Short mmCIF file of C-alpha atoms in Angstrom, two decimals:
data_model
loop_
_atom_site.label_atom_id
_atom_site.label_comp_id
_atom_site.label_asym_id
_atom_site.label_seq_id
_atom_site.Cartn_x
_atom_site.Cartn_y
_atom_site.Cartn_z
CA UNK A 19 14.48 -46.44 20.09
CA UNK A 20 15.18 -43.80 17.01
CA UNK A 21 17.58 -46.15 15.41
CA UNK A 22 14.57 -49.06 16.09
CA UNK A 23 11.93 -47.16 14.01
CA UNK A 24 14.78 -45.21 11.26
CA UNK A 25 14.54 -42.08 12.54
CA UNK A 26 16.17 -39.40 10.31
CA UNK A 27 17.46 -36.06 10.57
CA UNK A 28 15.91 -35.05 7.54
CA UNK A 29 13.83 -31.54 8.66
CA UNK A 30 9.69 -31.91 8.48
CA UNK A 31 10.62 -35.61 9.40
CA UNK A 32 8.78 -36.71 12.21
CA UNK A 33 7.99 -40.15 14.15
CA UNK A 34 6.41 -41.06 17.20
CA UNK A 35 7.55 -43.89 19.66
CA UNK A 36 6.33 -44.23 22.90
CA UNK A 37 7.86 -42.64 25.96
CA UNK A 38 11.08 -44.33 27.60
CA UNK A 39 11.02 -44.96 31.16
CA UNK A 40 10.87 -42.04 33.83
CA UNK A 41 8.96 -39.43 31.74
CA UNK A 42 5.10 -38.44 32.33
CA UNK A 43 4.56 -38.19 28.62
CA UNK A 44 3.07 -41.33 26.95
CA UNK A 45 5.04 -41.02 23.42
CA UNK A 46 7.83 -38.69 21.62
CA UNK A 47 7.74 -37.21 18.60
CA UNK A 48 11.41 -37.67 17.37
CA UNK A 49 11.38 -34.42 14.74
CA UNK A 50 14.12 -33.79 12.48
CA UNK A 51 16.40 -30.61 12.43
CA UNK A 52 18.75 -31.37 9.62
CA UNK A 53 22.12 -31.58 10.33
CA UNK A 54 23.95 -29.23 12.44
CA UNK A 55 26.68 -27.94 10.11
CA UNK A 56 23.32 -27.01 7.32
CA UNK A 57 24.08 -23.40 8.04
CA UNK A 58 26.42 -22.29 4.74
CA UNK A 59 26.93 -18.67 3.54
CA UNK A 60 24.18 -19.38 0.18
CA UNK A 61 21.72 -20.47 2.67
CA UNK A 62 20.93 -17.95 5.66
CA UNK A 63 21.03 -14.65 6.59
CA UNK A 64 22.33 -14.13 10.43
CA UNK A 65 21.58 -17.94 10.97
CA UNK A 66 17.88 -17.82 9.25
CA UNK A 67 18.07 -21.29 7.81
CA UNK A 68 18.58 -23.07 11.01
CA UNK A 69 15.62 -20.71 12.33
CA UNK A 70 13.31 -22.19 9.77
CA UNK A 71 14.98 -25.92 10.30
CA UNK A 72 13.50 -25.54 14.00
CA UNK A 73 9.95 -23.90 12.85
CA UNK A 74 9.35 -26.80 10.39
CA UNK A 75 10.85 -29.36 13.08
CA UNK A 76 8.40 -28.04 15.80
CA UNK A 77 5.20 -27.87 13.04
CA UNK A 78 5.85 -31.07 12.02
CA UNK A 79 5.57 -32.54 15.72
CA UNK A 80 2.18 -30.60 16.39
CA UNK A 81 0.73 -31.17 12.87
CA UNK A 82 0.56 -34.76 14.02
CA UNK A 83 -1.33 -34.43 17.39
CA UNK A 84 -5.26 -34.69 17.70
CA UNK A 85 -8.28 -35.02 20.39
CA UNK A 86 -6.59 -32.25 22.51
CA UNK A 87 -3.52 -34.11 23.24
CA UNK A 88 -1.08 -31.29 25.28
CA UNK A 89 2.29 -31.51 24.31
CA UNK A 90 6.14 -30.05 25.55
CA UNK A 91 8.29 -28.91 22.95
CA UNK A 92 12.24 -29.82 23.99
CA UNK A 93 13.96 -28.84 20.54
CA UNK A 94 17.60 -27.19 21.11
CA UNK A 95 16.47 -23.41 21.36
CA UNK A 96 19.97 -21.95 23.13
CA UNK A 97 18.66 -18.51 22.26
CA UNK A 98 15.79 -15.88 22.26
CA UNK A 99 15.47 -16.63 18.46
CA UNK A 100 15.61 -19.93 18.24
CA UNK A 101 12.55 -20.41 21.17
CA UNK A 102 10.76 -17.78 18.57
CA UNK A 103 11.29 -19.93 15.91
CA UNK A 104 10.32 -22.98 17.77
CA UNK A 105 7.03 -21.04 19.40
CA UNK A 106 5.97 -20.46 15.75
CA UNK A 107 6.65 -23.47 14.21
CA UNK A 108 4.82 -24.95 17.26
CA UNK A 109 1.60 -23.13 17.35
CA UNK A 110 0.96 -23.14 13.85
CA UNK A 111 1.88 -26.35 12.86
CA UNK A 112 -1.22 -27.11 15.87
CA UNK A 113 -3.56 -24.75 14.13
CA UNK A 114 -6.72 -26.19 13.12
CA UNK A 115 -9.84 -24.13 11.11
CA UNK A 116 -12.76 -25.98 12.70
CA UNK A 117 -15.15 -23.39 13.09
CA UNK A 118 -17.64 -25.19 10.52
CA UNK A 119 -17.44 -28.40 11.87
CA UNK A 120 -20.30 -30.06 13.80
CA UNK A 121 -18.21 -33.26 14.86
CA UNK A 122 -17.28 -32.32 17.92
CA UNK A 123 -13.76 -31.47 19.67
CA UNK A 124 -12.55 -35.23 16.83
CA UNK A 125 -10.23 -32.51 14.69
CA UNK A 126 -8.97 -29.80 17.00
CA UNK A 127 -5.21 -29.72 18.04
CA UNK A 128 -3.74 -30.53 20.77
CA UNK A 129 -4.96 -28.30 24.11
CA UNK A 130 -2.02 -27.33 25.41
CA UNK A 131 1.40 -26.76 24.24
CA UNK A 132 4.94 -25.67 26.50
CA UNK A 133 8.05 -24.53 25.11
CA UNK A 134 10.40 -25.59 27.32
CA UNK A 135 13.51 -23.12 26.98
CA UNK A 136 16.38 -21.24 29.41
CA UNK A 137 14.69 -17.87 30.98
CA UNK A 138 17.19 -16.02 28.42
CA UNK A 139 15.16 -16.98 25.50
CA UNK A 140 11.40 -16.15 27.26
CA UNK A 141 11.06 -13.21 25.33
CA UNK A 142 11.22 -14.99 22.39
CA UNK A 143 8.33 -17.23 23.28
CA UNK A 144 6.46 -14.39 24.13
CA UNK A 145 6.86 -12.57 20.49
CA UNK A 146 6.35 -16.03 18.64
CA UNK A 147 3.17 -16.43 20.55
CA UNK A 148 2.57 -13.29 18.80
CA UNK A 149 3.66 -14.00 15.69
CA UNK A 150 1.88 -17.11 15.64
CA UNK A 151 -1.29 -15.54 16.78
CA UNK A 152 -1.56 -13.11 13.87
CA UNK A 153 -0.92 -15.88 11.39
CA UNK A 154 -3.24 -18.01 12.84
CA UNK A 155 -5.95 -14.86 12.45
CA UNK A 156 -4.95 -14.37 8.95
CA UNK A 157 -5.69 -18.34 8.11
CA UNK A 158 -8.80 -17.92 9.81
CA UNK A 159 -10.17 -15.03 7.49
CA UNK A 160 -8.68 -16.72 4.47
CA UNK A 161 -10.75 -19.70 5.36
CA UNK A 162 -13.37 -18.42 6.41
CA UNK A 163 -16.89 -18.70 3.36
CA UNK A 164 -17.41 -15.78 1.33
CA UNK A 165 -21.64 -16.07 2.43
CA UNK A 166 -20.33 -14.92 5.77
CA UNK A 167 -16.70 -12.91 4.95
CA UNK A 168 -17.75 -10.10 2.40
CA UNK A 169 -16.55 -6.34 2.85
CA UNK A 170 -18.93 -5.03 5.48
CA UNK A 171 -18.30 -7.97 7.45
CA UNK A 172 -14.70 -8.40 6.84
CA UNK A 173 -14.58 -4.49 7.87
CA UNK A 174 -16.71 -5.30 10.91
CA UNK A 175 -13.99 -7.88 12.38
CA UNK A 176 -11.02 -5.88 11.74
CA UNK A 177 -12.54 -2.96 13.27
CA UNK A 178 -13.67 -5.06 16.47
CA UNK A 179 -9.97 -6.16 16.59
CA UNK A 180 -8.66 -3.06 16.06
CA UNK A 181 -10.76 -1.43 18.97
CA UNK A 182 -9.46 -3.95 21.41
CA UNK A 183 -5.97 -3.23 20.21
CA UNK A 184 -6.55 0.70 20.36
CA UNK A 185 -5.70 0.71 17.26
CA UNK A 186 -7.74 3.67 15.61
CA UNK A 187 -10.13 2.66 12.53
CA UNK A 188 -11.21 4.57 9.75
CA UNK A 189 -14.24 2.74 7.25
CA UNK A 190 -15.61 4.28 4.25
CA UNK A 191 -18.52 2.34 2.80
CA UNK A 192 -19.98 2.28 -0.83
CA UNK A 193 -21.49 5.28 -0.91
CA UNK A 194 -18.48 7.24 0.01
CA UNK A 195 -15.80 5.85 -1.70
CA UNK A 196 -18.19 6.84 -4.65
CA UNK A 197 -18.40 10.60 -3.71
CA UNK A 198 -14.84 10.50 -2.71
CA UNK A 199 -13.84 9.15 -6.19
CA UNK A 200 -12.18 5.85 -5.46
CA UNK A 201 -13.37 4.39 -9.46
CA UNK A 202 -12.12 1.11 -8.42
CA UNK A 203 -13.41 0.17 -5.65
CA UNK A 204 -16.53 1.54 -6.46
CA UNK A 205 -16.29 -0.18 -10.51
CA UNK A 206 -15.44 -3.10 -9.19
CA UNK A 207 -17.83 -3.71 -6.81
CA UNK A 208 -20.86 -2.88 -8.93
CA UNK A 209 -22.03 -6.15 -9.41
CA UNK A 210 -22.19 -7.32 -5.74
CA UNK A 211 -25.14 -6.97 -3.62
CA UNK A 212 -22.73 -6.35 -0.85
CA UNK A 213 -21.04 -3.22 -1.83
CA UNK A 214 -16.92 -2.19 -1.31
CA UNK A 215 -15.13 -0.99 1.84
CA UNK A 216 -11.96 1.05 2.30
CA UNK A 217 -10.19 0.26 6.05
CA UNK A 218 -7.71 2.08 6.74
CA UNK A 219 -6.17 0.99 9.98
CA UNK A 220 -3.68 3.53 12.19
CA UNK A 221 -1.01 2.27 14.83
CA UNK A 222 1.30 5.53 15.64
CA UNK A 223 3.02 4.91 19.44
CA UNK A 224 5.18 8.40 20.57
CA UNK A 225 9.12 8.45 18.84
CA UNK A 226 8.08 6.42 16.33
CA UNK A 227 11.19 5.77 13.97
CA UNK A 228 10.33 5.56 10.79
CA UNK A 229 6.39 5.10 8.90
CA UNK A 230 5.48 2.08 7.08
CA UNK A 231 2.39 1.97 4.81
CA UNK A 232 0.45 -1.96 4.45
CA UNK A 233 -1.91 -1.62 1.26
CA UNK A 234 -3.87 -5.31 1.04
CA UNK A 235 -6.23 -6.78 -1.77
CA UNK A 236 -9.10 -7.67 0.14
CA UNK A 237 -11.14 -9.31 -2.94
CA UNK A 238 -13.77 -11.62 -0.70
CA UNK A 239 -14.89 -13.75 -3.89
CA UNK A 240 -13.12 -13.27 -6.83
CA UNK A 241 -15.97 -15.02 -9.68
CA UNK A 242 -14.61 -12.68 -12.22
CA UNK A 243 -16.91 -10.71 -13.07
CA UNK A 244 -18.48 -10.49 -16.19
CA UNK A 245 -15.15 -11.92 -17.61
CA UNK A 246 -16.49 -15.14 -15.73
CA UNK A 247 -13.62 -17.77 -14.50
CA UNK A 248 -13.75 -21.09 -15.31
CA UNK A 249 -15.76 -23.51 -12.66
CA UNK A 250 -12.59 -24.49 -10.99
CA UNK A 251 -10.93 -21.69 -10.96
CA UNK A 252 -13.33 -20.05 -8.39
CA UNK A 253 -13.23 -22.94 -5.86
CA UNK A 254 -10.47 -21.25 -4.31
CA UNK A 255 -11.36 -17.82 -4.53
CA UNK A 256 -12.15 -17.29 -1.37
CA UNK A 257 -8.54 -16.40 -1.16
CA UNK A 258 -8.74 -13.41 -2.84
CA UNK A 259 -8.78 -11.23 0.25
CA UNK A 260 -5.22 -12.79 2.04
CA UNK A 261 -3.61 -9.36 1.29
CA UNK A 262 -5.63 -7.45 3.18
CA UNK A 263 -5.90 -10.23 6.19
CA UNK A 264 -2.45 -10.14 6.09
CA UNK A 265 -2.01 -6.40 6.26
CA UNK A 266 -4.54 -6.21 8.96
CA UNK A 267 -2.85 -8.76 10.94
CA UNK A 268 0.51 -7.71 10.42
CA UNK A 269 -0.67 -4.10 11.97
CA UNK A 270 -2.14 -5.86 15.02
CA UNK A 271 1.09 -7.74 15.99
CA UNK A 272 3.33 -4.70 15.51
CA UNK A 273 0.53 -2.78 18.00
CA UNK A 274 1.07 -5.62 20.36
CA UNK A 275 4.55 -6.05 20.25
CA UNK A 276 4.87 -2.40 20.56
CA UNK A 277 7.46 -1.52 17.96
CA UNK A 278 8.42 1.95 17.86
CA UNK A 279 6.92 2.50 13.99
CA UNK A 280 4.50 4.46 12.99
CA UNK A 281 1.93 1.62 10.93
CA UNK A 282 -1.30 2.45 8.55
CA UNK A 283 -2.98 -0.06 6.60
CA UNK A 284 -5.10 -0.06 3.81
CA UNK A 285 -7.58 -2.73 3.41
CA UNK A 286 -9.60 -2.63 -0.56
CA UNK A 287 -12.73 -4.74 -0.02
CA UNK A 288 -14.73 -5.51 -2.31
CA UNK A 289 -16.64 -8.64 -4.32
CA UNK A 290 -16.17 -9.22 -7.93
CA UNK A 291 -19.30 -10.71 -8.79
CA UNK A 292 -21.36 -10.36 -12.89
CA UNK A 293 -24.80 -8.67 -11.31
CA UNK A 294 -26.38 -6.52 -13.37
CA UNK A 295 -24.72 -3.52 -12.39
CA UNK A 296 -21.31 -4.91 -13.27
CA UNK A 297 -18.66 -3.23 -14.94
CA UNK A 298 -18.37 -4.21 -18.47
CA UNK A 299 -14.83 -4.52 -20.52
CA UNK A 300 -14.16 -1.27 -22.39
CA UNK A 301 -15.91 0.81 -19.76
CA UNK A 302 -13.84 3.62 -18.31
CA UNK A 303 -13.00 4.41 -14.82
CA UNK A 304 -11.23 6.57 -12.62
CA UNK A 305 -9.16 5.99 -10.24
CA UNK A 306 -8.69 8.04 -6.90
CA UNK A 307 -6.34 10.58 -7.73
CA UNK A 308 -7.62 11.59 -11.29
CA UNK A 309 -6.13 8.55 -13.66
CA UNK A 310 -8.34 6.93 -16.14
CA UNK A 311 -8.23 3.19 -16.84
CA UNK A 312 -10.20 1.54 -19.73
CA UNK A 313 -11.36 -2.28 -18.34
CA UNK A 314 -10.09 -4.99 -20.78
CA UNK A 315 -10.97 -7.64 -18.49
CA UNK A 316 -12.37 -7.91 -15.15
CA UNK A 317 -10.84 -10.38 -13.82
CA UNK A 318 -8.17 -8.09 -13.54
CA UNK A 319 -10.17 -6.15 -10.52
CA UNK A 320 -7.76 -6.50 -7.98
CA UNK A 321 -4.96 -4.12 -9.48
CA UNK A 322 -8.53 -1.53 -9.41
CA UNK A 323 -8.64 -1.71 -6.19
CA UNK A 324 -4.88 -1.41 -5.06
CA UNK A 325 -4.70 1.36 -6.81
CA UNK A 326 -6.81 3.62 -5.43
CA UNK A 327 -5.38 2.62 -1.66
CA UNK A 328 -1.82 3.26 -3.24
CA UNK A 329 -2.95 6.72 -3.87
CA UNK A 330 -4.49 7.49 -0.48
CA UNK A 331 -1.77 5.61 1.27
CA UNK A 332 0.72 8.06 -0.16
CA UNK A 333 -1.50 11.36 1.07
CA UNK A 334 0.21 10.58 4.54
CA UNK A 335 3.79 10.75 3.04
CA UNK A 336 5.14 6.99 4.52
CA UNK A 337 8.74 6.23 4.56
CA UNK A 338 8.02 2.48 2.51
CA UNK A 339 4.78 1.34 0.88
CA UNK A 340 4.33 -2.28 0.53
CA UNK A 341 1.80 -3.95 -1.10
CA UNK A 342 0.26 -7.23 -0.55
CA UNK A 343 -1.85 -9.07 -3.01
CA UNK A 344 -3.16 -12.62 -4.50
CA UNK A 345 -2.95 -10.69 -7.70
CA UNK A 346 -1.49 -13.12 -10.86
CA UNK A 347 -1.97 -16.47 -11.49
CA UNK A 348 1.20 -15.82 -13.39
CA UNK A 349 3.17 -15.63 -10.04
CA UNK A 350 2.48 -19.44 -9.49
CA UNK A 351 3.93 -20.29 -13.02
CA UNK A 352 6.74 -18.42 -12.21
CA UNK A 353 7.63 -19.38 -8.80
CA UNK A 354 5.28 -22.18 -7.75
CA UNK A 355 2.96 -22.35 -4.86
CA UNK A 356 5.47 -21.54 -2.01
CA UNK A 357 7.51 -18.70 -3.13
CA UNK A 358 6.15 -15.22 -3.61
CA UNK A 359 6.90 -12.45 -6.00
CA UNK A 360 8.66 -9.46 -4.81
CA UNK A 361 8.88 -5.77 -7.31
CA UNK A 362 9.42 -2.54 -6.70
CA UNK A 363 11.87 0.09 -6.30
CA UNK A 364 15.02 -1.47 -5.79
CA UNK A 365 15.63 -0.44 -1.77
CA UNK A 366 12.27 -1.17 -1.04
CA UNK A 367 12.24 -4.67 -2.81
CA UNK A 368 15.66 -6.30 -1.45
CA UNK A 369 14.27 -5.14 2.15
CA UNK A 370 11.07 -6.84 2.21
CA UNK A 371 13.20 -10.25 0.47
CA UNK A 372 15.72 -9.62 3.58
CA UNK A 373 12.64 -9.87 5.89
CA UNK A 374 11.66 -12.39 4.35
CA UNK A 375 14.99 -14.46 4.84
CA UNK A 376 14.48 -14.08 8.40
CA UNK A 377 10.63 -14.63 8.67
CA UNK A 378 11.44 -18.10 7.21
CA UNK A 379 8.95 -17.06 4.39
CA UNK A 380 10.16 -17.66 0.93
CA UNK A 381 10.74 -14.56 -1.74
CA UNK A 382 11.77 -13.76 -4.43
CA UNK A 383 13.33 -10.20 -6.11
CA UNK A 384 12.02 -9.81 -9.94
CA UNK A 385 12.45 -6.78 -12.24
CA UNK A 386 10.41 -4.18 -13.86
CA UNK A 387 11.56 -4.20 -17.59
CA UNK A 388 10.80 -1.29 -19.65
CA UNK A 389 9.04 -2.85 -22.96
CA UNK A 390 6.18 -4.31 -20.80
CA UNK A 391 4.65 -0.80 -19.73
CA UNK A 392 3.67 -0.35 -23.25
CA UNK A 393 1.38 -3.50 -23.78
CA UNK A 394 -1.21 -1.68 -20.76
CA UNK A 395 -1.32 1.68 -23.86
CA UNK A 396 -5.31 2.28 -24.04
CA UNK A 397 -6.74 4.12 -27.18
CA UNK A 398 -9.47 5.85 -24.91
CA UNK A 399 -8.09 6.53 -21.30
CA UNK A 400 -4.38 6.86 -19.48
CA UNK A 401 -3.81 3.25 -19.14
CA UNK A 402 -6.09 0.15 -19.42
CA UNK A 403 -6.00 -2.76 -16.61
CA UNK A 404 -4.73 -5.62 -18.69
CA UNK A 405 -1.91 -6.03 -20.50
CA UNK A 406 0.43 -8.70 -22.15
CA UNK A 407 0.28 -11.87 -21.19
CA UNK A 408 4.02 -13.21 -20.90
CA UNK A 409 5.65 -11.95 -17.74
CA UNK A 410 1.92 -11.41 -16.16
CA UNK A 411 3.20 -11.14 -13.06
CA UNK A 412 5.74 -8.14 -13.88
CA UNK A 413 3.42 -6.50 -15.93
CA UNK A 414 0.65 -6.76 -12.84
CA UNK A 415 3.26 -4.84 -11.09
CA UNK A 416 4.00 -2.19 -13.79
CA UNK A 417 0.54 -1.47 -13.82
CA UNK A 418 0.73 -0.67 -10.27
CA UNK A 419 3.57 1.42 -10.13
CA UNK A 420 1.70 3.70 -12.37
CA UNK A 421 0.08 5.47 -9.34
CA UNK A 422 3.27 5.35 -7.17
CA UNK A 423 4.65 8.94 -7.40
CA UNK A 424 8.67 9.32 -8.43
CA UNK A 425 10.67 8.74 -5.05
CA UNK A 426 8.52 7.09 -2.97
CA UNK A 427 9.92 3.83 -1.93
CA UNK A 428 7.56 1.09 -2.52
CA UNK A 429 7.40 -3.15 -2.69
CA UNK A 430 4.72 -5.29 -4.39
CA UNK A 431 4.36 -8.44 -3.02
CA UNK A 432 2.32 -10.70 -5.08
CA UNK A 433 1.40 -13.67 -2.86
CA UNK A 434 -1.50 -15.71 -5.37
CA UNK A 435 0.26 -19.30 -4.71
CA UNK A 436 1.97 -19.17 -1.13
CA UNK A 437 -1.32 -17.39 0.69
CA UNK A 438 -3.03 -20.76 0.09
CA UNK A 439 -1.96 -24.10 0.26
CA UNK A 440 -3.92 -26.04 -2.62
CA UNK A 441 -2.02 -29.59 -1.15
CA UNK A 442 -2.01 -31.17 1.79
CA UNK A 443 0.14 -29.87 5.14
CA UNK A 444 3.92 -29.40 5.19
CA UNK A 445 5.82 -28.30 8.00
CA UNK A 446 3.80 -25.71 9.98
CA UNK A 447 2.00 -25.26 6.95
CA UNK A 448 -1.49 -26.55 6.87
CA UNK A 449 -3.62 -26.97 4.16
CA UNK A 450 -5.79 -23.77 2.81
CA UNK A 451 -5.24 -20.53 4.01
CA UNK A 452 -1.51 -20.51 5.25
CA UNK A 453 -0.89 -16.37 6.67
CA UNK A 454 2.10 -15.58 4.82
CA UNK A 455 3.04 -12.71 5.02
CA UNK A 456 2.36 -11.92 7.92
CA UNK A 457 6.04 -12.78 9.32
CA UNK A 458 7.75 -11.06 6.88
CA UNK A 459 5.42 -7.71 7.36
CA UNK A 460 6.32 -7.83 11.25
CA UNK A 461 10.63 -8.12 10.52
CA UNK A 462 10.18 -5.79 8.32
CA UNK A 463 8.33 -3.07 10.62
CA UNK A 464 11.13 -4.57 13.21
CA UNK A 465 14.11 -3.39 11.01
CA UNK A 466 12.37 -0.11 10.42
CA UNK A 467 12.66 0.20 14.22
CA UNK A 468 15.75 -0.15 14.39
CA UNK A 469 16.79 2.53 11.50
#
């Protein structure tokens, strides 16, 4: 029957056929894997490329079901991993964002889905179903409008979450991240009726091994400011807060999972919108911690923001800071929609790419060079928030490291094109808000763990 219809190994490849004699189901999904000998020293870490081969083999199967169809998943999992991998590729390439749609049940997934695997492997269905589940809640924020996601509520949601996690959390509102002196949050979030919030979220289980530090850009709606974007270039800025939903969800699996790491994460929400009250270019702020930034441009807001959550993230003295923002369009020129940015201090940096190997989610290491610090020189203050154009993604992260202190080890991941998925589905990737990286925040907490 595969030869009948030109089935092909090819991975995301997927056709149906209906079911041979003697099984229940009414059709298979015949999903390709790639071939088995695909594993080659350039292409995985500790067998990570056939990991992703299933995930995107399983999503591609489930991306195709509708009208609550339940489906078994029989790919080859022969170990714990590999029924991770094929859990995760399997729920998410099933997930559906229908929470706005009045049609009905026409557009959900399927309702039930069973990884069938030897009792070896359950555990790792059990921490993909995790996995999955945090990536899944992640999408859902991303997608979510910006008339009903904005800081208080955003705060609202994570703090719900983090309650029936036990996770403890800590919200400062508008009117004390302005006595407090967090300039950024505050500056940017002048010209929103819906003032800025500062989450900081704290998992901390007994022996933990090591403590790891999430700071997210949480922008809700990114218009620009009163350096206004173009039309189209706010239909997607909804996005703007996939750091912080990231972050947030990251936390939650690791509290699930119970990994023996100590976990905080900083959530910077605010809205960049041009009320009257907005900041205006060549105003001064200052950031938590005493730095002074003159605003060039603010549509540079989210690098504000991070900034003063860099600073209170290092108060508690973390073992590895990592950063995760939509922050550069200049990240998408660079490395296209589906691979993200990775800087930093060098240990910190090849780490999070490591993770990221095994997560399945694609990174990239870039560098820090010297002659780009002085483009951000300001006349008036310490530093101001825009600097040169070419390299914009580097120099996004230069600008950051300014209020890193000497020796602390610390990644920035810049995620503006892989957090949202402009195209239609690939894989377990849907269209929109996609969760990365949420995976890659969870190995890396995992490694942590185990020193």
């Amino acid at each position: 029957a595969a030869r009948a219809v030109g089935a092909a190994a090819a991975v995301g490849s997927a056709q149906r056929i209906p079911s041979p004699a003697g099984l229940a189901a009414g059709s298979v999904v015949l999903a390709g894997i790639g071939a088995d000998d695909a594993d080659t020293a350039e292409s995985t870490v500790f067998g990570a490329d056939r990991l992703e081969r299933l995930r995107r083999a399983a999503g591609s199967a489930t991306r195709a079901l509708t009208k609550g169809e339940s489906a078994a998943l029989a790919l080859p999992a022969r170990t714990a991993e590999e029924a991770e991998a094929v859990t995760v590729g399997a729920l998410l390439g099933a997930y559906r964002y229908v929470q706005y749609r009045s049609g009905g049940d026409a557009d959900k997934g399927p309702a039930a889905l069973t990884v069938l695997a030897p009792k070896a492997a359950a555990p790792g269905v059990e921490r993909g179903t995790v996995m999955a589940a945090a990536t899944a809640g992640a999408r859902d924020w991303v997608n979510e409008p910006p008339l009903d996601l904005y800081p208080e509520s955003f705060a609202a949601a994570v703090t719900q979450r983090a309650k029936d996690l036990k996770v403890k959390a800590t919200v400062l509102d508008d009117r004390q991240l302005a006595a407090q002196g967090y300039g950024g949050l505050t500056g940017v979030g002048r010209g929103s009726e819906r003032g800025p919030r500062l989450v900081k979220l704290e998992y901390a289980p007994r022996r933990a091994r090591a403590h790891l530090a999430l700071v997210g850009k949480g922008i809700t709606f990114d218009s620009g400011g009163l350096s206004l974007k173009p039309a189209a270039s706010m239909e997607e800025m909804k996005s703007d807060m996939g750091g912080a939903a990231a972050a947030a969800q990251a936390l939650f699996a690791i509290a699930e999972l119970g990994l023996p790491v100590r976990v905080t994460a900083w959530l910077a929400l605010a809205e960049n919108m041009p009320g009257g009250g907005a900041q205006r270019p060549s105003d001064v702020i200052r950031i938590y911690g005493g730095k002074t930034v003159e605003v060039t441009n603010t549509d540079a807001e989210g690098r504000l923001v991070l900034a003063d959550a860099l600073v209170a993230a290092q108060e508690d003295k973390p073992d590895l800071i990592v950063d995760i923002a939509t922050l550069t369009g200049a990240q998408i020129v660079a490395l296209g929609d589906r691979v993200s940015g990775v800087m930093g201090t060098a240990e910190a940096r090849n780490r999070i790419v490591l993770a990221s190997e095994l997560s399945g989610e694609q990174m990239w290491p870039m560098p820090f060079p010297e002659e780009i610090r002085a483009g951000f020189d300001s006349t008036v203050a310490d530093l101001k928030n825009a600097g040169p154009r070419a390299g914009g993604m580097l120099a996004a992260g230069i600008f950051l490291s300014e209020f890193v202190a000497d020796g602390q080890q610390w990644a920035h991941v810049d995620i503006a094109g892989p957090s949202f998925n402009s195209h239609s589905g690939w894989g377990y990737t849907p269209a929109a808000g996609t969760g990365v990286p949420v995976r890659t925040l969870v190995e890396t907490a995992a490694a942590l763990s185990r020193g």
